[in-house]
XYZ file of C-alpha atoms in Angstrom:
564
model
C -148.546 -70.700 11.223
C -146.916 -73.832 12.591
C -143.376 -73.240 13.830
C -142.351 -76.548 12.252
C -143.159 -74.978 8.856
C -141.732 -71.496 9.578
C -138.328 -70.497 8.253
C -136.880 -68.803 11.340
C -133.288 -69.927 11.978
C -132.745 -68.237 15.350
C -129.253 -68.208 16.804
C -127.395 -67.382 20.004
C -124.573 -65.693 18.086
C -124.652 -62.051 16.985
C -123.053 -60.802 13.742
C -119.426 -59.871 14.301
C -119.900 -56.259 13.210
C -123.149 -55.736 15.153
C -123.008 -52.958 17.753
C -126.596 -51.811 18.236
C -129.145 -54.009 19.985
C -131.524 -53.768 17.030
C -128.913 -55.184 14.659
C -127.999 -57.941 17.105
C -131.537 -58.984 18.011
C -133.112 -58.725 14.558
C -130.321 -60.952 13.256
C -130.439 -63.445 16.127
C -134.245 -63.635 16.017
C -134.210 -64.374 12.264
C -135.933 -61.179 11.119
C -133.076 -60.134 8.836
C -129.911 -61.653 7.412
C -126.974 -59.824 5.890
C -126.244 -60.712 2.264
C -123.412 -58.237 1.670
C -122.097 -54.892 2.894
C -125.183 -52.814 3.675
C -127.449 -55.395 2.003
C -130.080 -57.319 3.973
C -132.631 -60.012 3.260
C -135.927 -59.892 5.130
C -136.902 -63.294 6.468
C -140.584 -64.264 6.987
C -140.809 -62.724 10.482
C -139.149 -59.503 9.362
C -141.275 -59.232 6.249
C -144.481 -59.673 8.282
C -143.493 -56.786 10.572
C -142.518 -54.637 7.589
C -145.911 -55.278 5.976
C -147.673 -54.262 9.192
C -145.641 -51.039 9.323
C -146.405 -50.371 5.655
C -150.136 -50.870 6.214
C -150.167 -48.295 9.008
C -148.301 -45.808 6.806
C -150.545 -46.444 3.791
C -153.696 -46.064 5.891
C -152.759 -42.636 7.219
C -151.369 -41.398 3.900
C -154.596 -42.333 2.111
C -156.657 -40.772 4.898
C -154.644 -37.578 4.330
C -155.693 -37.602 0.662
C -152.540 -38.954 -0.990
C -152.572 -41.284 -4.017
C -150.708 -44.604 -3.740
C -148.604 -45.588 -6.767
C -145.337 -47.312 -7.603
C -142.430 -45.825 -9.552
C -139.633 -47.785 -11.173
C -136.643 -48.353 -8.898
C -134.375 -47.892 -11.936
C -134.290 -44.386 -13.418
C -132.660 -43.153 -16.658
C -129.704 -40.921 -15.803
C -130.836 -38.207 -18.216
C -133.602 -37.160 -15.787
C -130.948 -36.558 -13.132
C -128.922 -34.631 -15.706
C -131.989 -32.427 -16.257
C -132.331 -31.637 -12.559
C -128.597 -31.089 -12.177
C -128.275 -33.650 -9.398
C -126.258 -36.249 -11.343
C -123.100 -34.241 -10.691
C -124.033 -33.029 -7.220
C -125.028 -36.350 -5.655
C -121.542 -37.806 -5.893
C -120.436 -41.406 -5.415
C -123.525 -42.366 -3.405
C -125.449 -42.426 -6.703
C -125.008 -45.926 -8.201
C -124.840 -45.673 -11.990
C -124.797 -48.416 -14.598
C -125.208 -48.986 -18.336
C -127.555 -51.434 -20.014
C -126.562 -53.592 -23.007
C -127.303 -50.676 -25.342
C -124.910 -48.402 -23.420
C -127.774 -46.303 -22.033
C -127.081 -44.762 -18.600
C -129.258 -45.551 -15.589
C -129.167 -45.139 -11.809
C -130.611 -47.029 -8.849
C -132.840 -44.410 -7.246
C -131.841 -43.035 -3.823
C -134.797 -40.617 -4.070
C -137.469 -40.118 -6.717
C -137.952 -36.379 -7.302
C -136.862 -36.645 -10.943
C -139.004 -39.709 -11.631
C -142.146 -38.164 -10.147
C -141.668 -34.893 -12.050
C -141.221 -36.875 -15.270
C -144.433 -38.741 -14.425
C -146.669 -35.661 -14.078
C -144.938 -33.425 -16.639
C -147.296 -32.836 -19.542
C -150.174 -34.632 -17.818
C -151.104 -32.225 -15.048
C -151.493 -29.138 -17.221
C -153.873 -26.815 -15.353
C -154.128 -25.184 -11.935
C -157.585 -26.789 -11.767
C -155.879 -30.191 -11.292
C -153.901 -28.946 -8.291
C -153.016 -29.643 -5.545
C -152.264 -33.356 -5.733
C -150.154 -35.687 -3.583
C -148.603 -38.918 -4.926
C -146.764 -41.476 -2.775
C -145.050 -44.827 -3.063
C -143.295 -47.409 -0.899
C -140.256 -48.563 -2.832
C -136.742 -49.941 -2.560
C -133.993 -47.304 -2.640
C -130.223 -47.564 -2.973
C -127.526 -45.220 -1.704
C -123.930 -46.372 -2.097
C -122.844 -45.477 1.442
C -119.086 -45.328 1.955
C -119.422 -46.934 5.392
C -122.679 -48.882 5.764
C -123.116 -49.777 9.437
C -125.545 -50.316 12.311
C -127.648 -52.855 10.443
C -130.801 -51.353 8.918
C -129.981 -47.906 10.322
C -127.455 -47.191 7.595
C -127.866 -49.813 4.895
C -127.099 -49.254 1.227
C -130.377 -50.815 0.080
C -133.442 -49.731 2.045
C -137.211 -49.272 1.810
C -138.741 -45.799 1.797
C -142.154 -44.239 1.721
C -141.748 -41.103 -0.360
C -144.545 -38.703 -1.237
C -144.528 -35.682 -3.541
C -147.088 -32.912 -3.691
C -147.693 -30.423 -6.518
C -149.163 -26.936 -6.003
C -149.906 -23.621 -7.652
C -148.984 -21.455 -4.641
C -146.779 -21.369 -1.566
C -149.920 -21.110 0.556
C -151.190 -24.394 -0.879
C -147.791 -26.002 -0.200
C -147.857 -24.803 3.403
C -151.305 -26.332 3.907
C -150.157 -29.708 2.560
C -146.892 -29.524 4.516
C -148.896 -29.248 7.748
C -151.310 -31.933 6.543
C -148.371 -34.320 6.052
C -146.927 -33.336 9.417
C -150.231 -34.278 11.047
C -150.363 -37.577 9.131
C -146.815 -38.390 10.235
C -147.741 -37.733 13.849
C -150.625 -40.205 13.535
C -148.303 -42.805 11.985
C -145.617 -42.521 14.642
C -148.202 -42.354 17.440
C -149.758 -45.612 16.241
C -146.290 -47.173 16.109
C -145.780 -46.180 19.746
C -142.664 -44.083 19.174
C -141.298 -41.330 21.428
C -140.429 -38.719 18.818
C -139.794 -35.021 18.364
C -140.379 -32.762 15.351
C -137.198 -30.779 14.721
C -136.029 -28.034 12.403
C -133.565 -29.582 9.955
C -131.182 -29.090 7.047
C -132.546 -30.044 3.615
C -129.284 -31.628 2.453
C -129.088 -33.142 -1.039
C -132.890 -32.954 -1.471
C -132.820 -29.147 -1.329
C -135.663 -26.706 -0.870
C -136.479 -23.786 1.387
C -137.392 -25.541 4.625
C -137.640 -28.946 6.222
C -138.534 -30.762 9.427
C -137.339 -34.113 10.701
C -139.153 -36.603 12.878
C -136.616 -37.880 15.388
C -137.081 -40.802 17.750
C -135.351 -39.940 21.021
C -132.794 -42.665 21.680
C -129.243 -42.888 23.063
C -128.410 -44.994 20.000
C -129.178 -42.125 17.629
C -126.627 -40.819 15.140
C -127.959 -37.253 15.247
C -127.546 -34.688 17.999
C -130.642 -32.628 18.816
C -130.836 -29.310 20.628
C -133.982 -29.274 22.783
C -135.493 -26.600 25.018
C -138.280 -26.686 27.606
C -140.171 -24.053 25.583
C -140.695 -26.589 22.781
C -137.886 -25.516 20.472
C -136.158 -28.520 18.951
C -133.661 -28.650 16.102
C -131.102 -30.937 14.583
C -127.669 -29.764 15.708
C -126.917 -29.159 12.006
C -129.313 -26.196 11.994
C -129.773 -25.392 15.700
C -129.683 -21.731 16.736
C -128.888 -20.099 20.048
C -129.226 -16.678 21.642
C -126.244 -14.397 21.163
C -123.880 -14.693 24.103
C -122.282 -11.861 26.054
C -118.644 -12.095 27.107
C -116.462 -10.080 29.432
C -113.672 -8.416 27.485
C -110.403 -9.336 29.119
C -108.062 -7.440 26.790
C -108.809 -3.859 25.804
C -106.164 -2.390 23.545
C -105.715 -0.114 20.584
C -105.492 -1.890 17.266
C -101.930 -3.109 16.808
C -99.800 -5.941 15.465
C -98.368 -8.137 18.207
C -95.411 -10.520 17.996
C -96.527 -14.089 18.817
C -93.580 -16.340 17.907
C -94.733 -19.857 16.969
C -98.055 -19.391 18.831
C -100.563 -20.904 16.407
C -103.490 -22.544 18.232
C -106.271 -20.934 20.227
C -105.203 -22.893 23.292
C -101.617 -21.646 23.037
C -102.774 -18.084 22.371
C -104.945 -18.150 25.493
C -101.918 -19.163 27.544
C -99.711 -16.583 25.812
C -102.103 -13.670 26.440
C -103.312 -15.074 29.791
C -106.989 -14.776 28.862
C -109.934 -17.012 27.929
C -110.535 -18.403 24.451
C -113.593 -16.228 23.750
C -111.255 -13.243 23.263
C -109.910 -14.694 20.008
C -111.151 -15.156 16.451
C -110.549 -18.697 15.232
C -109.840 -19.281 11.537
C -110.976 -22.627 10.088
C -109.770 -23.226 6.524
C -111.599 -25.718 4.291
C -111.414 -26.807 0.676
C -114.819 -26.414 -0.985
C -115.692 -28.871 -3.755
C -117.907 -27.724 -6.626
C -119.001 -29.400 -9.880
C -116.286 -27.706 -11.916
C -113.776 -26.330 -9.392
C -112.240 -26.392 -5.927
C -111.355 -23.414 -3.750
C -110.052 -22.612 -0.272
C -112.559 -20.905 2.011
C -111.854 -19.597 5.524
C -114.499 -19.490 8.240
C -114.004 -17.109 11.163
C -115.678 -17.987 14.464
C -115.138 -17.108 18.124
C -112.190 -18.915 19.696
C -114.337 -20.900 22.132
C -116.623 -22.203 19.371
C -116.522 -25.100 16.915
C -117.404 -24.821 13.245
C -120.743 -26.360 12.260
C -119.831 -28.242 9.068
C -123.395 -28.257 7.698
C -123.838 -24.511 8.177
C -120.420 -23.946 6.622
C -121.308 -26.088 3.595
C -124.555 -24.191 3.071
C -122.805 -20.812 3.338
C -120.372 -21.844 0.595
C -123.155 -23.507 -1.457
C -120.666 -26.276 -2.216
C -121.062 -29.995 -2.855
C -118.645 -30.890 -0.080
C -116.113 -29.457 2.343
C -112.839 -31.231 3.125
C -109.820 -30.312 5.214
C -107.214 -28.279 3.359
C -103.564 -29.320 3.604
C -100.857 -26.919 4.756
C -99.412 -26.943 1.234
C -102.787 -25.911 -0.213
C -103.083 -23.065 2.295
C -99.630 -21.738 1.457
C -100.416 -21.978 -2.260
C -103.517 -19.826 -1.595
C -101.264 -17.168 0.051
C -102.469 -18.042 3.537
C -100.160 -18.355 6.555
C -101.093 -21.479 8.547
C -101.560 -20.666 12.221
C -101.805 -16.934 11.608
C -104.798 -16.554 9.263
C -106.812 -13.425 9.969
C -109.693 -11.297 8.721
C -107.751 -8.215 7.694
C -106.757 -8.504 4.037
C -107.673 -12.182 3.879
C -106.581 -13.281 0.371
C -109.311 -15.900 -0.171
C -113.090 -16.102 0.043
C -114.239 -16.055 3.668
C -117.279 -16.026 5.924
C -117.739 -14.682 9.459
C -119.937 -16.074 12.203
C -122.853 -13.689 12.735
C -122.204 -13.550 16.500
C -118.944 -11.700 15.758
C -120.609 -8.860 13.867
C -119.692 -5.468 15.419
C -117.656 -7.144 18.187
C -114.429 -5.431 19.267
C -111.258 -5.885 21.344
C -110.586 -9.262 19.793
C -107.335 -10.989 18.827
C -106.930 -12.601 15.421
C -104.249 -13.661 12.986
C -102.367 -10.988 11.061
C -101.800 -13.075 7.906
C -98.101 -12.835 8.693
C -95.912 -15.496 10.286
C -95.554 -15.090 14.081
C -97.940 -12.113 14.301
C -101.486 -11.476 15.528
C -103.619 -8.353 15.708
C -104.924 -7.131 19.068
C -107.831 -4.718 19.485
C -109.482 -6.016 16.306
C -112.996 -4.812 15.441
C -115.355 -6.857 13.274
C -116.837 -3.904 11.418
C -116.961 -2.606 7.848
C -117.512 -6.077 6.347
C -120.220 -6.719 3.773
C -123.390 -8.247 5.203
C -123.069 -11.160 2.795
C -119.999 -12.293 4.747
C -122.006 -13.046 7.886
C -123.608 -16.440 8.498
C -124.588 -18.508 11.503
C -121.575 -20.845 11.513
C -121.043 -22.099 15.065
C -122.024 -25.427 16.558
C -124.595 -25.119 19.349
C -123.466 -26.696 22.642
C -125.124 -27.990 25.805
C -126.367 -25.139 28.048
C -126.197 -22.499 25.307
C -129.273 -20.281 25.637
C -132.341 -20.906 23.471
C -132.819 -18.122 20.907
C -136.558 -18.141 21.598
C -136.781 -18.087 25.395
C -133.193 -17.897 26.751
C -133.502 -21.122 28.737
C -130.584 -23.558 28.659
C -130.534 -25.924 25.674
C -130.025 -29.638 26.224
C -128.323 -31.926 23.709
C -129.811 -35.385 23.217
C -129.537 -38.170 20.656
C -132.151 -38.943 18.015
C -132.803 -41.353 15.142
C -134.356 -39.867 12.013
C -137.468 -41.768 10.891
C -139.167 -39.139 8.733
C -138.377 -35.924 6.895
C -140.681 -33.414 5.197
C -139.441 -30.753 2.762
C -140.697 -27.633 1.029
C -139.013 -28.040 -2.348
C -140.464 -24.988 -4.056
C -139.834 -25.050 -7.809
C -136.272 -26.467 -7.627
C -137.058 -29.594 -9.658
C -139.968 -28.391 -11.756
C -138.048 -25.365 -13.049
C -134.942 -27.417 -13.817
C -136.993 -30.063 -15.648
C -139.393 -27.609 -17.341
C -142.468 -29.116 -15.679
C -145.204 -26.492 -15.887
C -148.948 -25.947 -15.649
C -151.205 -23.132 -16.843
C -152.364 -20.747 -14.091
C -155.744 -19.013 -14.011
C -154.410 -16.408 -16.469
C -153.274 -19.047 -18.946
C -149.596 -18.451 -18.145
C -147.164 -21.378 -17.870
C -145.598 -21.692 -14.421
C -143.405 -24.328 -12.760
C -145.044 -26.532 -10.136
C -144.405 -25.709 -6.505
C -143.533 -28.985 -4.799
C -143.300 -30.676 -1.425
C -141.531 -33.922 -0.542
C -142.269 -36.241 2.397
C -140.203 -39.313 3.332
C -140.402 -42.119 5.906
C -137.775 -44.839 6.305
C -139.852 -48.029 6.362
C -137.004 -50.508 6.850
C -135.357 -48.127 9.305
C -138.589 -48.117 11.338
C -138.207 -51.866 11.852
C -134.763 -51.252 13.342
C -135.903 -48.239 15.386
C -138.822 -50.120 16.938
C -136.478 -53.016 17.765
C -133.907 -50.597 19.239
C -136.494 -48.972 21.494
C -138.372 -52.133 22.514
C -136.209 -54.906 23.906
C -134.882 -56.368 27.141
C -132.220 -58.840 28.233
C -134.184 -61.714 26.689
C -134.919 -60.326 23.243
C -137.319 -58.211 21.206
C -140.698 -56.862 22.354
C -143.290 -56.041 19.685
C -146.769 -54.597 20.125
C -149.563 -56.632 18.603
C -150.349 -54.043 15.900
C -146.991 -54.660 14.207
C -145.860 -58.063 15.500
C -145.650 -60.924 13.007
C -147.876 -62.932 15.377
C -150.075 -61.860 18.252
C -149.993 -65.165 20.126
C -147.470 -67.975 20.420
C -148.894 -71.335 21.543
C -146.121 -73.367 23.143
C -146.465 -77.113 23.601
C -144.286 -78.139 26.529
C -144.142 -81.845 25.640
C -144.766 -82.656 21.986
C -145.126 -86.358 22.920
C -148.056 -85.638 25.233
C -151.185 -86.265 23.176
C -153.461 -84.210 25.437
C -151.167 -81.174 25.254
C -150.890 -81.483 21.460
C -154.667 -81.884 21.075
C -155.466 -78.897 23.304
C -152.845 -76.666 21.636
C -154.148 -77.543 18.180
C -157.708 -76.799 19.287
C -156.638 -73.325 20.473
C -154.685 -72.808 17.252
C -157.729 -73.667 15.085
C -159.831 -71.303 17.189
C -157.329 -68.491 16.534
C -157.374 -69.136 12.792
C -161.163 -69.056 12.753
C -161.248 -65.804 14.728
C -158.527 -63.867 12.880
C -156.046 -64.029 15.738
C -152.531 -64.271 14.307
C -151.078 -67.303 16.082
C -147.827 -69.243 15.892
C -148.120 -72.828 17.119
C -144.767 -74.086 18.385
C -145.150 -77.737 17.464
C -141.416 -78.401 17.074
C -139.813 -81.436 18.629
C -137.514 -79.252 20.730
C -136.710 -78.892 24.416
C -139.073 -76.643 26.366
C -136.198 -74.270 27.200
C -135.407 -73.763 23.531
C -139.037 -72.944 22.772
C -139.260 -70.398 25.621
C -135.966 -68.774 24.592
C -137.230 -68.395 21.027
C -140.516 -66.930 22.249
C -138.685 -64.306 24.299
C -136.166 -63.605 21.531
C -138.777 -63.203 18.767
C -140.884 -60.897 20.915
C -144.426 -62.133 20.213
C -146.726 -60.077 22.502
C -148.468 -63.026 24.205
C -148.027 -66.747 24.745
C -150.106 -69.683 25.941
C -147.925 -72.356 27.530
C -149.565 -75.770 27.480
C -147.763 -77.925 30.047
C -148.150 -80.430 32.847
C -150.849 -78.405 34.623
C -153.215 -79.181 31.761
C -154.000 -82.307 33.839
C -155.505 -79.869 36.362
C -157.295 -77.912 33.610
C -154.745 -75.060 33.819
C -152.538 -73.358 31.202
C -150.206 -70.403 31.534
C -150.774 -67.078 29.821
C -147.710 -64.836 29.394
C -147.327 -61.180 28.394
C -143.979 -60.528 26.736
C -143.684 -56.823 27.593
C -144.345 -57.150 31.327
C -143.164 -60.777 31.724
C -146.399 -61.280 33.664
C -147.616 -64.878 34.092
C -151.280 -65.767 34.633
C -152.854 -69.174 35.105
C -156.051 -69.688 33.126
C -158.653 -72.396 33.364
C -158.354 -74.397 30.153
C -162.127 -74.211 29.680
C -161.996 -70.400 29.687
C -158.992 -69.893 27.419
C -160.958 -69.149 24.255
C -163.083 -66.477 25.952
C -159.987 -64.896 27.503
C -158.162 -64.846 24.177
C -161.111 -63.290 22.430
C -161.230 -60.462 24.976
C -157.473 -59.958 25.236
C -156.259 -60.273 21.691
C -158.934 -59.099 19.292
């Protein structure tokens, strides 16, 4: 490609709302351009990199035995009504009507579409297992799109779906996909971890995320030296032991206007772990709302994801004081004994004693409280894991680090197939719902992640396996006929030998050309300048900033060895 023909409007200015380096540099280097809130156009450079990423993903998915297809981006709403997700997905699901008043959605995921595709066509266990995947545009109407491609409303996903006749078969394919994902992310040169994760709106019985370790990540990860790694949403810890500072017979104690854990600790002159904290939330369901109280140790914080899963609700929001009073709760003094609403207890509190908690009466708390005689169904892991909590597997200290999700694999079970009546005949001729797996990779997000992890003060740095071009040939003086002739000769050699080259033949200052080379992040450059008179050109490596003088007569041999 000749730079004079390339549409790449680079700029020194970053978008006003850009915070992350990936957003800034991909915009400045003319890889992407924002069209609207959370909407991005991919310019020629960006599209080339995306295609290279796609090709790596497709290669490893096909090698793992998956079938490549393409589903419609638009899906009739009735399929989502069948699965029950049309009500559960909320405002992130963009709905519209066609001219005939039929309801449709722009797909954020494709479980319903893929089930509709195979339903009635895969009819026997003899046709199983099978894995189908696509790379397709998705749309999620994010309330606050931000961070460029990290959290866009329109994005590109690789999503795969497997169909099975047994949980054992699903487990085999789950591990097969995990191995394929490792090969993909290894080839992309990413520093990633496989973590236990929450299944979220997709659902299912188990899932794992592939997280790129980065300080720019939105997710917190709990990591241990033993190899345990989990998203903070699902992270577990070993049960802690505390010294009891207040031992007393069970009694009601007057605590006038003492409502917070911090104030209670000062009032009783003891540490916060001696108290039971009550966190009241309003749970949102398809057809109702209700107040739920979560009881955790006073020194802990409620894990919102664990709390949501315990309630099996669509969403949890803060409850107002008026709503608490209406539910016969006493704000600031909510306790376990005779709690008038639905409640859950953190599992670490089970059978604990000599604790202080609210008495469900204004200005009173109970001392000497024992967490016994409660139904087992009340107990859930509800607390947020913190730095230096002990690992539940080896008791070493957990570390909290940041990660960016680039892939997620799920064991769906029969959640969608049962809801949508998608069945096959087993070896006894009995109709059974498919057992399914789901496997996603954020393709457009990968572009941003790679940019976020590979840059310096000058611009982007891409490896040659994903870069739009492998070599940039820079003509120092476009008016120098010898430089132009030599550069064109090298360019023609590259074309003939399948070396992806960008010839910078623009009538621009040398400084502008070098700045663009460093900003765009092409792995290598040949600078054809004044030293050509002495049969010398300069070879540059973008990642190391190394400069090497080459004899002009040996350039083609060097390029062949270095770049092929």
